[in-house]
Short mmCIF file of C-alpha atoms in Angstrom, two decimals:
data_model
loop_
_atom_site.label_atom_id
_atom_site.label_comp_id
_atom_site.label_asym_id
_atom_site.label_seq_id
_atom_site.Cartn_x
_atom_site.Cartn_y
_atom_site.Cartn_z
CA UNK A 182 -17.20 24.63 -22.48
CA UNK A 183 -18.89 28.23 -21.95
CA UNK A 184 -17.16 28.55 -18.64
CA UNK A 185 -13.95 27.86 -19.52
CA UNK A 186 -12.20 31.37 -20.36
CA UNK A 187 -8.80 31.58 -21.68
CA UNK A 188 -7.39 32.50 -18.14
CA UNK A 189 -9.19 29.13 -16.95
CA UNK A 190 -7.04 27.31 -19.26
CA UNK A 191 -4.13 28.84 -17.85
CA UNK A 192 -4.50 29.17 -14.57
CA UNK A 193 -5.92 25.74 -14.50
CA UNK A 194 -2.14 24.19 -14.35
CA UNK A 195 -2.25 26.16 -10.92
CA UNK A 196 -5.15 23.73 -9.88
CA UNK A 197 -2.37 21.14 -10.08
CA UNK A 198 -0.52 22.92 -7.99
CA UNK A 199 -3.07 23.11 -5.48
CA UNK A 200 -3.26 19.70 -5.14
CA UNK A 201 0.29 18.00 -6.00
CA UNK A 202 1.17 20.56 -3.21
CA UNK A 203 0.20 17.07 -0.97
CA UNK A 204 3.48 15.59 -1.89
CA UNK A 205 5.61 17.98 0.04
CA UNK A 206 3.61 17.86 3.51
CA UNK A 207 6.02 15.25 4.98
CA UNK A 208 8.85 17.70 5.11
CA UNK A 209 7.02 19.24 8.17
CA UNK A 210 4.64 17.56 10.49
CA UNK A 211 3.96 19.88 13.03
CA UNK A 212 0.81 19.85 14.64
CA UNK A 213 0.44 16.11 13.49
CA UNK A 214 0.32 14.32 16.58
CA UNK A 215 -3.81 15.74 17.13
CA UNK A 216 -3.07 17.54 20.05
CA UNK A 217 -5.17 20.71 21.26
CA UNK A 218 -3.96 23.67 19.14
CA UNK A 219 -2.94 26.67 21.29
CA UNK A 220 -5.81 28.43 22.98
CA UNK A 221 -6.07 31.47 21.19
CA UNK A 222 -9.43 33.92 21.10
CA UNK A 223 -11.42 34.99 18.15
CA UNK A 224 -11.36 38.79 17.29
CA UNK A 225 -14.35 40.12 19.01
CA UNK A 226 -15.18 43.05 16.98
CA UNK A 227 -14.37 44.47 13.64
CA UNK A 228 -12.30 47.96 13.62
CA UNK A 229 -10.89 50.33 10.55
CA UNK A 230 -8.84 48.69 8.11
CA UNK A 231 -5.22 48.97 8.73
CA UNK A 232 -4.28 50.27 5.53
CA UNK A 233 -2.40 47.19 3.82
CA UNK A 234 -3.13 43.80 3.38
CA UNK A 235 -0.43 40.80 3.07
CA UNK A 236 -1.98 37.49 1.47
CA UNK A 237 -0.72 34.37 0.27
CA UNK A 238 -2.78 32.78 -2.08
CA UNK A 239 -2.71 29.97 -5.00
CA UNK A 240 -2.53 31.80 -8.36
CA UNK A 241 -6.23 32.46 -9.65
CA UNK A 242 -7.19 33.17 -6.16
CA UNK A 243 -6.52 36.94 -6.06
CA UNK A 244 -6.10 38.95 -9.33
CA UNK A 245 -5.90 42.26 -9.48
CA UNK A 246 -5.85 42.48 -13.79
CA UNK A 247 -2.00 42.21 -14.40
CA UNK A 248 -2.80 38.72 -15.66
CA UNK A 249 -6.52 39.26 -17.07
CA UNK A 250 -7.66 43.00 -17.65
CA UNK A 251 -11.06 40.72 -17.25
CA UNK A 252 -10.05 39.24 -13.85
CA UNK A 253 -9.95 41.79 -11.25
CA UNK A 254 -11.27 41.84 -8.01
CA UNK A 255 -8.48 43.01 -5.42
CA UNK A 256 -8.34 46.95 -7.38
CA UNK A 257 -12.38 47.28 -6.15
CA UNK A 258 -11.49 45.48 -2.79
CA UNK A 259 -8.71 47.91 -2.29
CA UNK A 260 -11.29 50.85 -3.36
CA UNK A 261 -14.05 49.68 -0.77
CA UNK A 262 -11.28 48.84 2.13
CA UNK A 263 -8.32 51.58 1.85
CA UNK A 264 -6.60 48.13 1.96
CA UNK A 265 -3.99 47.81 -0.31
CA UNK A 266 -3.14 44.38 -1.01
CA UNK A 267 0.03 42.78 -1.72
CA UNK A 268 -0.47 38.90 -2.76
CA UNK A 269 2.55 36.40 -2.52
CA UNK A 270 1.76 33.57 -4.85
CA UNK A 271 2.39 29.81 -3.16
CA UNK A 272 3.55 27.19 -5.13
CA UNK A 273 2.75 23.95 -2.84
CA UNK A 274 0.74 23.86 0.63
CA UNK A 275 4.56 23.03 2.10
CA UNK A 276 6.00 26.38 1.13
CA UNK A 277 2.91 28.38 2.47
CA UNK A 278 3.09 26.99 5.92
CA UNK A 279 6.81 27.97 5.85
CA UNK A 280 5.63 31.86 4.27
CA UNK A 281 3.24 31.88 7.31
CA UNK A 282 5.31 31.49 10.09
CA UNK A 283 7.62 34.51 8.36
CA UNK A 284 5.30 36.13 10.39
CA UNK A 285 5.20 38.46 7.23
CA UNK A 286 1.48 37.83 6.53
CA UNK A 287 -2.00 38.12 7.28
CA UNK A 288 -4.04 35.42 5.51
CA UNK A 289 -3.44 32.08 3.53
CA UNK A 290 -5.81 30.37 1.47
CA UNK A 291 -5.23 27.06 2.84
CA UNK A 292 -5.97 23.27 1.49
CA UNK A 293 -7.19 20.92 3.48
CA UNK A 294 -3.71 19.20 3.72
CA UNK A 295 -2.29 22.17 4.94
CA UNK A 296 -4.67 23.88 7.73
CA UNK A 297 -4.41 21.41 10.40
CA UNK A 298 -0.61 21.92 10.27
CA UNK A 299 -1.56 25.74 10.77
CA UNK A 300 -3.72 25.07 13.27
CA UNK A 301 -1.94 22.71 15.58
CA UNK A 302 1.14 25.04 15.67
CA UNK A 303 -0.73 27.87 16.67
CA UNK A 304 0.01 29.70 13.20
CA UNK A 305 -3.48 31.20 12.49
CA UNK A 306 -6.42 32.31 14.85
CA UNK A 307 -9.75 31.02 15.18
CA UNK A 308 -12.31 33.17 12.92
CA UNK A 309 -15.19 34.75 14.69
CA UNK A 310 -17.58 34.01 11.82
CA UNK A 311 -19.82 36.59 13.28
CA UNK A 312 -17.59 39.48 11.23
CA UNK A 313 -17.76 37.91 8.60
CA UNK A 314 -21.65 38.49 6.99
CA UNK A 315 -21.75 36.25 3.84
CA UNK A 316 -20.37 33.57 5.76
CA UNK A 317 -24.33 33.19 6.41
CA UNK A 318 -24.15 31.94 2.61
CA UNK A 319 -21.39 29.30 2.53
CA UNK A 320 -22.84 26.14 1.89
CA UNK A 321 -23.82 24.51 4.99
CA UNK A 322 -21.53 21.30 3.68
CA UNK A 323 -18.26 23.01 3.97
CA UNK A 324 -18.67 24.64 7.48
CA UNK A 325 -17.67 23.21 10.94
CA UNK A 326 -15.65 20.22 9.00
CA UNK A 327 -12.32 17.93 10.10
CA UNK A 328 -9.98 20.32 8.19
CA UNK A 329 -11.24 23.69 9.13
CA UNK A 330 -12.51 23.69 12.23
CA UNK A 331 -11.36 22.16 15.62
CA UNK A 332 -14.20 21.28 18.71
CA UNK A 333 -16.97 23.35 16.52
CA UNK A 334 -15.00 26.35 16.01
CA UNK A 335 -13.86 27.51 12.78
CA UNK A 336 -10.20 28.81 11.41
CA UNK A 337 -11.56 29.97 8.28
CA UNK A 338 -13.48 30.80 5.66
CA UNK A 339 -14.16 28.32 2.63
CA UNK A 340 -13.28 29.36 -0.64
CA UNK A 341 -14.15 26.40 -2.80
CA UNK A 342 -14.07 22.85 -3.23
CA UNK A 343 -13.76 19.75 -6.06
CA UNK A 344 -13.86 15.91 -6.60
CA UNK A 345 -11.44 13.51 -7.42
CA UNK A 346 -13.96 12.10 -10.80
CA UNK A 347 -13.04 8.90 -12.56
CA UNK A 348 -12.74 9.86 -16.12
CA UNK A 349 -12.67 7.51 -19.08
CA UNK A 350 -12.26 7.86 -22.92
CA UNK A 351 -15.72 6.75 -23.94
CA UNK A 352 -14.41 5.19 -27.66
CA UNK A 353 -12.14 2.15 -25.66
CA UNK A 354 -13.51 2.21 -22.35
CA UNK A 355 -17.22 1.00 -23.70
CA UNK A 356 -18.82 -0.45 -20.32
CA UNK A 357 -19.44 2.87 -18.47
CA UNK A 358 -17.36 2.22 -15.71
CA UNK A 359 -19.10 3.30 -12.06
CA UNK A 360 -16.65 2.24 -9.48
CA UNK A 361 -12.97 2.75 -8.53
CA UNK A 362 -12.05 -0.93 -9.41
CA UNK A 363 -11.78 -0.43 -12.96
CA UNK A 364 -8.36 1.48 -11.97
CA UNK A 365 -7.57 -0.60 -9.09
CA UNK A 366 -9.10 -4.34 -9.33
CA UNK A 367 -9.92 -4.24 -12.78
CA UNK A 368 -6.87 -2.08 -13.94
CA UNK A 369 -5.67 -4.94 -16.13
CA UNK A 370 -8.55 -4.08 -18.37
CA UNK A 371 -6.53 -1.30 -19.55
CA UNK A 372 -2.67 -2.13 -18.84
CA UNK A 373 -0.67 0.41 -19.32
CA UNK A 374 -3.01 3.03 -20.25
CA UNK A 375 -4.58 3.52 -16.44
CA UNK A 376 -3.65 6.81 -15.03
CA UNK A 377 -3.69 8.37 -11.13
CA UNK A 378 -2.61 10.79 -9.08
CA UNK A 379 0.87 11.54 -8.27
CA UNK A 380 0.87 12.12 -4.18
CA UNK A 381 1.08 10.22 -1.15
CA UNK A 382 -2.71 11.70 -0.39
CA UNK A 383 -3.77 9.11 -3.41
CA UNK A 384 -2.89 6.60 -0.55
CA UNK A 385 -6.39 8.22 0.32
CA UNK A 386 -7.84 7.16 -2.56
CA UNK A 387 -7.05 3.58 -2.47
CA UNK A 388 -8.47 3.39 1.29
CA UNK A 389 -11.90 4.64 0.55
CA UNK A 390 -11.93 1.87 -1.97
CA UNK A 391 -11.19 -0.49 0.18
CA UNK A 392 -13.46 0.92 2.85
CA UNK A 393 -15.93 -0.55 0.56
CA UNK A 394 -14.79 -3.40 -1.44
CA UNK A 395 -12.87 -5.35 1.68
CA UNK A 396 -15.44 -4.22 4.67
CA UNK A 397 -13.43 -6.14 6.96
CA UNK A 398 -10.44 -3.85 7.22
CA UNK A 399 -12.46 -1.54 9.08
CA UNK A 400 -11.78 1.72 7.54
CA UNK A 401 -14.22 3.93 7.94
CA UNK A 402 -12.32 7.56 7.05
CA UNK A 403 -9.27 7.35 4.33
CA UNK A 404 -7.59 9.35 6.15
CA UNK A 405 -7.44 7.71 9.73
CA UNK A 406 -5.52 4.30 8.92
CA UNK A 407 -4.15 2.30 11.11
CA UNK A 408 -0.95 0.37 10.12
CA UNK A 409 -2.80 -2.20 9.43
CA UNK A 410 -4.96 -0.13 7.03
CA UNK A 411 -2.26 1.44 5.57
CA UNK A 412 -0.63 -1.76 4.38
CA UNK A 413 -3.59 -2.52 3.16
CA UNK A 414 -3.99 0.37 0.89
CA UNK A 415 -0.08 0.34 -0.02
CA UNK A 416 -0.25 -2.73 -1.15
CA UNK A 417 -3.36 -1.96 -3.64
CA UNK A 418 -1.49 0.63 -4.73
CA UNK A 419 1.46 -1.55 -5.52
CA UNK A 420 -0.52 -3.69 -7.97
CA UNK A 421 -2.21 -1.13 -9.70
CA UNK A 422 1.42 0.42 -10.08
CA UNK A 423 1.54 -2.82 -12.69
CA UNK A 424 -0.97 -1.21 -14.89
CA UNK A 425 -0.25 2.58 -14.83
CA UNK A 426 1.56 4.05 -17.85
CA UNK A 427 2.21 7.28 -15.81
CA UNK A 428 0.96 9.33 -13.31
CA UNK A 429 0.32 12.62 -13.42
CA UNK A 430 0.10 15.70 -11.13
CA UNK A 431 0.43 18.36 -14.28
CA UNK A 432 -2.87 18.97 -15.29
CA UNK A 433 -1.78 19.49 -18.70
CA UNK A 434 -0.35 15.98 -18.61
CA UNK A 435 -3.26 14.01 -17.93
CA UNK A 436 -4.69 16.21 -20.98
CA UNK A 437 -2.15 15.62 -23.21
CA UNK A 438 -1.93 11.97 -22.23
CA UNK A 439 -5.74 11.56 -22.87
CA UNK A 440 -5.72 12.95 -25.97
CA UNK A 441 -2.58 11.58 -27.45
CA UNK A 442 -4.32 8.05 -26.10
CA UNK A 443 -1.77 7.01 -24.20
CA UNK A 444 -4.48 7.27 -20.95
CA UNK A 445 -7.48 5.96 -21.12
CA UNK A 446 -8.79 5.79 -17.90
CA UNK A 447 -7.85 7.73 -14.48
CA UNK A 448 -8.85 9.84 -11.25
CA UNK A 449 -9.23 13.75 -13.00
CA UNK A 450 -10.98 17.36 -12.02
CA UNK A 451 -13.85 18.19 -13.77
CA UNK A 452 -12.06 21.44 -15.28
CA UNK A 453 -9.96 18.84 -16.96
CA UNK A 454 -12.70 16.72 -18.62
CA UNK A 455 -13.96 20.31 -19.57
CA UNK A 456 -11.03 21.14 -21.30
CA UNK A 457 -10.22 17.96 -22.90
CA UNK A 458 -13.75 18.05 -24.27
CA UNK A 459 -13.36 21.80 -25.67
CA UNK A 460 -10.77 20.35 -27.84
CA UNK A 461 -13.49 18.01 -29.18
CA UNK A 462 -10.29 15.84 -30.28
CA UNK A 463 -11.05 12.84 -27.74
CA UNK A 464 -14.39 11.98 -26.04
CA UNK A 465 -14.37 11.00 -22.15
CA UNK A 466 -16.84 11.14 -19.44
CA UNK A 467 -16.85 11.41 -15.88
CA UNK A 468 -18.20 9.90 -13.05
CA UNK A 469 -18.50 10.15 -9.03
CA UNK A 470 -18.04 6.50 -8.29
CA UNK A 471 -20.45 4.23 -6.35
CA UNK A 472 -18.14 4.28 -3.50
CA UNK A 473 -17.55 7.79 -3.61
CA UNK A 474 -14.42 10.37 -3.54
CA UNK A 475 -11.55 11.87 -2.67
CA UNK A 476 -11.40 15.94 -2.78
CA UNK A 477 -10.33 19.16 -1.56
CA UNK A 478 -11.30 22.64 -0.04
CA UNK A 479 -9.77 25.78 0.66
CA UNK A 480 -9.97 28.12 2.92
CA UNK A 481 -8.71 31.58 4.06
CA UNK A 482 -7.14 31.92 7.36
CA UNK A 483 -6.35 34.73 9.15
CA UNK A 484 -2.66 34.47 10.69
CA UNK A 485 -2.68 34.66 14.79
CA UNK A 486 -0.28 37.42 14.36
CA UNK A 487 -1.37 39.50 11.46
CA UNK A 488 0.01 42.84 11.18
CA UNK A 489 -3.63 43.70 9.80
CA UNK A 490 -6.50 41.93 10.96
CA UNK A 491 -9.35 44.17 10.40
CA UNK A 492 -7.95 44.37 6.43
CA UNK A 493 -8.02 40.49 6.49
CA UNK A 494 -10.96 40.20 7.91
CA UNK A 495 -12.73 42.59 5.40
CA UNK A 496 -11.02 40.46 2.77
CA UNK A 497 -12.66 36.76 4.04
CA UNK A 498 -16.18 38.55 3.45
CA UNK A 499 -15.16 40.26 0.34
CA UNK A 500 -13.66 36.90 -1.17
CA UNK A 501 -16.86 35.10 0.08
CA UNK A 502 -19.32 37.64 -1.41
CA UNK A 503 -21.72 35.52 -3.79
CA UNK A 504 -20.44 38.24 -6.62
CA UNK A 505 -16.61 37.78 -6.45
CA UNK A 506 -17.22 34.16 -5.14
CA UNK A 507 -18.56 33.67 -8.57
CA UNK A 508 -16.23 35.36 -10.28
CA UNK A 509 -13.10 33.51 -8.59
CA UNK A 510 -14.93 30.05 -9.56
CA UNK A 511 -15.21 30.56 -12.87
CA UNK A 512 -11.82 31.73 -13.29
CA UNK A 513 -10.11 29.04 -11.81
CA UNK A 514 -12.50 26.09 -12.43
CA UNK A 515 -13.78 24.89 -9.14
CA UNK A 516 -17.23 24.92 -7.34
CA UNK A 517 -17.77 28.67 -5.53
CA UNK A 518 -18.29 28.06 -1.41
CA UNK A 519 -21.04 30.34 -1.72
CA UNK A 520 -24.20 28.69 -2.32
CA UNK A 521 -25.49 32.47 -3.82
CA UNK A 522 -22.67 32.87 -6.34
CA UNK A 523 -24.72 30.68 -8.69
CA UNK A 524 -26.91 33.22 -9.09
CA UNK A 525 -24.18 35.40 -10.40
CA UNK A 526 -21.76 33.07 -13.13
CA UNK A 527 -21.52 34.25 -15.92
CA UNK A 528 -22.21 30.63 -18.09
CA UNK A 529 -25.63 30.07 -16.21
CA UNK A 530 -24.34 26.48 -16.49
CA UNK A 531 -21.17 26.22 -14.38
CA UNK A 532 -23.07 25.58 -10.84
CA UNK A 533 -24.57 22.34 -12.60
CA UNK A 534 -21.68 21.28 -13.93
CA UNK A 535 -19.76 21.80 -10.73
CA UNK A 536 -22.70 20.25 -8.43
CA UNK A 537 -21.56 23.72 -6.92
CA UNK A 538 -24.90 23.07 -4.16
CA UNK A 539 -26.22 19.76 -4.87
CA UNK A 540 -25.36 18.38 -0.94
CA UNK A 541 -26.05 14.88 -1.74
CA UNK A 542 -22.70 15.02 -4.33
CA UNK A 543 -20.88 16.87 -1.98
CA UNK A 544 -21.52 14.12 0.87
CA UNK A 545 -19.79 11.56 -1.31
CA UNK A 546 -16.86 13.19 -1.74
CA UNK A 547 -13.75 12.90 1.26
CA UNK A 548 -12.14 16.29 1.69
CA UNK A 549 -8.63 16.50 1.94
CA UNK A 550 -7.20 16.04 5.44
CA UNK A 551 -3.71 15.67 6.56
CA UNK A 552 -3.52 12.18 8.44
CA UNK A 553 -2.38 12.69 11.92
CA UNK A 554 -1.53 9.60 14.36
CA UNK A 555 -4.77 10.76 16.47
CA UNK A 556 -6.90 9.90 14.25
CA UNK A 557 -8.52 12.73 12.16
CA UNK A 558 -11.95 11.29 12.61
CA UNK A 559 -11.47 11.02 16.01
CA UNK A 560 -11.33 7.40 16.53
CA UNK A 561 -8.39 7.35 19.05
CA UNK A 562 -4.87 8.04 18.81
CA UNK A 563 -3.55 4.14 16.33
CA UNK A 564 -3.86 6.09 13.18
CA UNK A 565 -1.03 6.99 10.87
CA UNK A 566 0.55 10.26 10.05
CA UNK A 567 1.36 11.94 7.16
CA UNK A 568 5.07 10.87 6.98
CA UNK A 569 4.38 7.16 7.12
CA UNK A 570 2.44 7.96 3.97
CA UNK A 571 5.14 9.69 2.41
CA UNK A 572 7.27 6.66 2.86
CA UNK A 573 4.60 4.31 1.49
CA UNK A 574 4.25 6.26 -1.49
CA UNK A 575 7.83 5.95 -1.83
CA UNK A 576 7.56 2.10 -1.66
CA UNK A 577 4.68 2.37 -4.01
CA UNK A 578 6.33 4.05 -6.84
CA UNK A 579 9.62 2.68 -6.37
#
């Protein structure tokens, strides 16, 4: 595709990272029970920059041109600010809670799975959006939301977001396929050759089909299950286990695996359909399911002891800016937060392609939140946390 630049189809294996980064959130559960987070106060003004900035970011997220000569937008950052900016890259959500409570850094940019954790144990500050002007220009669909905010007041500011898309090789999979029950139900279809997503957060996945196709369960988030629930989904998961030839959390697996044929049919990212059909070796499409999706969205937080606050700050509106917004989607191969960086992309394309504003895709799709025993959607306090998934998916895979 147009949009997808060589560094895209690198850096695109660090979108897998982003999101197989789920399976190590069981190794700490702090701030899982749902309890208040610490009561800590927003900055109320913005000052000089300090002079240095310490970030920790998912690779793609802040290039300064070591990587790309054509991907650099921390050197004019640092030129505007006087804030010179050291980035520590984060392998898995796991390992960047751990970096932030080093107490070495300023800023994260946080998944979904990862910010409640951050913001239960009192490890970053609520955001006074105020000081932050293009936050004006987020799209109104990723503000105020389960896994950045708590009681209407945000912790961050949103980067950009994705769906979990059903994608199918359109030469065997001939019926056009528009719910999840051709991988879960229906799986048989294609034994063997069905593919999913390797993390206990698929668990998610499986729920929001139910939600749907067994009403009387009662689940009405997929990420606040009750035990009941969750047996429910495990089970699911356990027969379509029967059908799967592999799962996949590499994102050059599930390409390799489509195109060698060995996958047919499977949850995917719309960067890997892209890429996949760049190749022009295999033909698949993608869909948003009837019942809708799973996805994710990340967001910069500012630690509640950064060494340099003003610098971070001046960083979450930089970052945000509909130019560099644009620039950082493009790059990496995700929808920008900011509903004015389609005005800016450089394949006049990418926004459509990425339903990068279109609010009525974006309300089908279930952002990534880390299941807590009070219940994430605020339902009471019978819901499940992240661990118990952890040992599901265990069960699950065997």
């Amino acid at each position: 595709m147009p949009s997808m630049t060589r560094a895209t189809l690198v850096l695109a294996t660090c979108v897998a990272l982003v999101l197989a980064c789920v399976t190590a959130c069981g190794a700490d559960q702090s701030g899982g029970t749902g309890e208040k987070p610490p009561k800590l106060e927003p900055l109320s003004a913005l000052g000089d920059g300090e002079g240095e900035l310490n970030l920790i970011a998912w690779a793609g997220y802040a290039e300064d041109g070591s990587n790309d000569p054509t991907a650099d937008w921390v050197t004019p950052f640092e030129q505007k600010t006087g804030c010179k900016t050291n980035v520590k890259i984060g392998n898995t959500s796991d390992e960047m809670v751990q970096l932030m409570r080093s107490g070495q850094y300023d800023g994260v940019s946080a998944s979904g799975d990862a910010t409640l954790r951050l913001i239960y144990a009192g490890d970053v500050a609520p955001v006074n959006t105020d000081l932050v002007p293009n936050y004006a220009s987020i799209s109104s669909f990723l503000k105020d939301k389960s896994w950045n905010s708590v009681d209407g007041q945000m912790y961050g500011i949103p980067h950009g977001w994705g769906a979990n898309l059903l994608m199918y090789n359109i030469d065997v999979v001939r019926d056009a396929p528009n719910s999840w029950s051709a991988v879960f139900d229906d799986a048989g279809t294609y034994k063997g050759r069905v593919t999913a997503y390797d993390s206990p957060i698929y668990i998610a996945d499986a729920a929001l089909y139910l939600s749907k196709s067994k009403p009387e369960l009662g689940i009405k988030d997929p990420y606040s299950l009750t035990t009941e629930q969750l047996d429910a989904a495990t089970e699911l998961l356990k027969k379509q286990r029967e059908n799967i030839g592999e799962y996949w959390s590499d994102y050059t697996k599930e390409v390799q695996a489509f195109e060698s044929g060995t996958s047919v049919i499977g949850t995917t990212w719309q960067v890997i359909a892209n890429t996949i059909g760049s190749e022009n070796r295999v033909q698949v499409n993608t869909v948003l399911p009837k019942e809708g999706s799973t996805g994710w969205s990340d967001t910069w937080m500012l630690a509640a002891k950064a060494a340099h606050p003003n610098c971070m700050y001046k960083w979450m509106d930089w970052i945000s800016s509909p130019e560099v917004n644009a620039q950082v989607a493009e790059f990496f191969g995700e929808a920008p937060a900011n509903a004015k960086a389609c005005e800016h992309t450089s394949d006049p394309d990418f926004c459509d392609i990425y339903h990068a504003t279109d609010e009525d895709f974006a309300a089908k799709i279930h952002y990534w939140t880390t299941p807590q025993k009070n219940c994430v959607d605020g339902s009471g306090d019978k819901c499940t946390a992240y661990n118990e998934w952890v040992d599901k998916w265990q069960q699950i895979k065997g």
